[in-house]
Amino acid sequence: MESIQILEECQNPTSDEVLSWSQNFDKMMKAPAGRNLFREFLRTEYSEENLLFWLACEDLKKEQNKKVIEEKARMIYEDYISILSPKEVSLDSRVREVINRNLLDPNPHMYEDAQLQIYTLMHRDSFPRFLNSQIYKSFVESTASSTSES
């Protein structure tokens, strides 16, 4: 799980790819460089935990070993769902109830409703501000100038 805490390794995106992120949140979220840049922005808004939670859920979905699933599910709960966590994500009570029931028998997809809720929150709330941020605008400029130089 610790590997999620560091930035993802990725290739430098093209100028066109970076510009396409402004039109498509899903495309940006599929690109490691896009996620890294978005994460940098979320950190400035003190909401980085939303992306970290989403990434942890993606990681859990790939898992097949029951013991590891139980461990990762518990860690996600402690890190992002528990009201005692400093990185608690904002979820409605219905989703919290579903998670609490699923904790009795964890599975790789037990956080899907919560993950969708956080994904939607990032898309509707944080993403428009990200596109207007200096972080994104500077990155667009730097990829445009490095593309024109090569």
XYZ file of C-alpha atoms in Angstrom, residues 9-92:
84
model
C 6.243 6.679 -12.545
C 5.191 7.816 -15.983
C 6.386 8.954 -19.361
C 6.176 12.598 -20.295
C 2.852 13.219 -22.023
C 2.603 15.026 -25.334
C 1.227 18.534 -25.541
C -1.903 17.191 -27.274
C -2.430 14.631 -24.522
C -2.161 17.285 -21.803
C -4.614 19.528 -23.643
C -7.027 16.599 -24.091
C -7.245 16.216 -20.305
C -9.183 19.490 -20.168
C -11.908 17.872 -22.273
C -12.021 14.506 -20.557
C -11.627 13.828 -16.821
C -11.653 10.048 -17.402
C -8.758 10.341 -19.849
C -6.727 12.386 -17.364
C -7.438 9.872 -14.584
C -6.229 7.009 -16.805
C -2.909 8.766 -17.470
C -0.312 8.429 -14.684
C 1.100 11.879 -15.537
C -2.404 13.341 -15.371
C -3.064 11.746 -11.990
C 0.279 13.012 -10.662
C -0.449 16.568 -11.771
C -4.021 16.422 -10.433
C -2.694 15.037 -7.151
C -0.253 17.945 -6.902
C -3.214 20.311 -7.338
C -5.388 18.441 -4.822
C -2.584 18.744 -2.281
C -2.853 22.554 -2.560
C -6.579 22.251 -1.798
C -6.016 19.839 1.093
C -8.060 17.155 -0.657
C -5.323 14.801 -1.854
C -6.955 12.013 0.162
C -9.742 11.787 -2.441
C -7.311 10.694 -5.138
C -5.334 8.487 -2.738
C -8.567 6.733 -1.738
C -9.528 6.240 -5.392
C -6.078 4.797 -6.186
C -6.213 2.473 -3.165
C -9.595 1.169 -4.376
C -8.190 0.594 -7.862
C -5.334 -1.350 -6.287
C -7.759 -3.432 -4.201
C -9.801 -4.367 -7.301
C -6.735 -6.040 -8.846
C -6.162 -8.245 -5.799
C -7.198 -11.914 -5.751
C -5.577 -13.247 -2.578
C -8.255 -13.321 0.148
C -5.841 -12.480 2.992
C -4.396 -9.538 1.076
C -7.911 -8.353 0.174
C -8.866 -8.390 3.859
C -5.712 -6.485 4.814
C -6.049 -3.860 2.068
C -9.784 -3.437 2.746
C -9.050 -2.854 6.431
C -6.259 -0.382 5.630
C -8.511 1.566 3.250
C -11.171 1.698 5.946
C -8.724 2.903 8.592
C -7.049 5.417 6.270
C -10.043 6.920 4.445
C -13.412 5.811 5.861
C -12.994 5.866 9.631
C -14.215 9.074 11.244
C -11.033 8.920 13.328
C -8.806 9.213 10.274
C -7.199 12.568 9.426
C -7.571 11.541 5.738
C -11.291 10.697 5.970
C -13.136 11.165 2.664
C -16.613 12.654 2.533
C -19.239 9.948 1.981
C -22.965 9.847 2.581
